[in-house]
Short mmCIF file of C-alpha atoms in Angstrom, two decimals:
data_model
loop_
_atom_site.label_atom_id
_atom_site.label_comp_id
_atom_site.label_asym_id
_atom_site.label_seq_id
_atom_site.Cartn_x
_atom_site.Cartn_y
_atom_site.Cartn_z
CA TYR A 76 76.33 -22.58 30.71
CA VAL A 77 73.13 -21.71 32.61
CA GLU A 78 71.04 -18.60 33.11
CA ALA A 79 69.23 -17.58 36.29
CA HIS A 80 65.47 -17.00 36.15
CA HIS A 81 63.08 -15.80 38.87
CA LEU A 82 60.19 -18.25 38.67
CA ILE A 83 57.87 -15.78 40.41
CA PRO A 84 58.58 -12.63 38.41
CA MET A 85 60.23 -9.77 40.29
CA LYS A 86 57.51 -7.40 39.07
CA GLU A 87 55.18 -9.25 41.48
CA GLN A 88 57.25 -8.37 44.60
CA GLU A 89 54.61 -6.00 46.02
CA ASN A 90 52.24 -8.97 46.33
CA PHE A 91 54.57 -10.99 48.54
CA LYS A 92 55.77 -10.68 52.13
CA TYR A 93 59.16 -12.27 51.44
CA SER A 94 61.76 -11.16 48.91
CA LEU A 95 61.45 -12.80 45.51
CA ASP A 96 65.16 -12.24 44.94
CA ASN A 97 65.96 -15.38 46.88
CA ALA A 98 67.54 -18.71 45.96
CA ARG A 99 64.20 -20.44 46.55
CA ASN A 100 62.69 -18.49 43.67
CA ILE A 101 65.64 -18.65 41.28
CA VAL A 102 66.05 -21.52 38.85
CA ALA A 103 69.02 -22.32 36.62
CA LEU A 104 67.95 -22.80 33.02
CA CYS A 105 69.76 -23.52 29.81
CA PRO A 106 69.55 -20.56 27.41
CA ASN A 107 66.98 -22.35 25.23
CA CYS A 108 64.61 -23.03 28.13
CA HIS A 109 65.05 -19.49 29.42
CA ARG A 110 64.08 -18.04 26.03
CA MET A 111 61.20 -20.50 25.86
CA ILE A 112 59.72 -19.10 29.07
CA HIS A 113 60.00 -15.52 27.88
CA TYR A 114 59.25 -15.74 24.17
CA SER A 115 57.51 -18.95 23.12
CA GLU A 116 53.82 -19.45 22.49
CA GLN A 117 51.55 -19.69 25.53
CA SER A 118 51.07 -23.46 25.52
CA VAL A 119 54.83 -24.08 25.48
CA ARG A 120 55.43 -21.53 28.25
CA LYS A 121 52.65 -23.02 30.34
CA GLU A 122 54.10 -26.51 30.03
CA LYS A 123 57.63 -25.39 30.99
CA ILE A 124 56.43 -23.26 33.93
CA THR A 125 54.32 -26.16 35.17
CA GLU A 126 57.30 -28.52 34.95
CA ILE A 127 59.54 -26.17 36.93
CA PHE A 128 56.84 -25.38 39.50
CA GLU A 129 56.23 -29.07 40.19
CA LYS A 130 59.95 -29.60 40.83
CA ARG A 131 60.26 -26.51 43.06
CA LYS A 132 56.93 -26.64 44.93
CA LYS A 133 58.48 -27.15 48.36
CA ASP A 134 60.92 -24.28 47.84
CA LEU A 135 57.99 -21.98 47.03
CA ASP A 136 55.87 -22.92 50.08
CA ALA A 137 56.75 -19.71 51.92
CA TYR A 138 55.29 -17.66 49.07
CA LYS A 139 51.93 -19.46 49.27
CA ILE A 140 51.60 -19.47 45.50
CA THR A 141 49.58 -21.91 43.43
CA LEU A 142 50.30 -23.12 39.94
CA SER A 143 47.22 -21.26 38.77
CA ASP A 144 48.56 -18.01 40.28
CA LEU A 145 51.88 -18.53 38.52
CA HIS A 146 50.17 -19.20 35.19
CA LYS A 147 48.29 -15.91 35.54
CA MET A 148 51.55 -14.05 36.14
CA TYR A 149 52.85 -15.40 32.84
CA ASN A 150 49.52 -14.88 31.04
CA VAL A 151 49.20 -18.56 30.19
#
């Protein structure tokens, strides 16, 4: 069982030229990891977001987003 998660949050759509509701921006997470991203303490969220970003960097090239930008979006 997996859950879909938009790595770049959909609430950020106005800041991007291309749709964020795209397979490049969607990751499949186990329920525990998905909850971790949404509800855990900042250091844990930051570590998980960094891990996913590093694996999906090439997929996110079109969005021209940095890891630092992504951390800001998640307030970590």
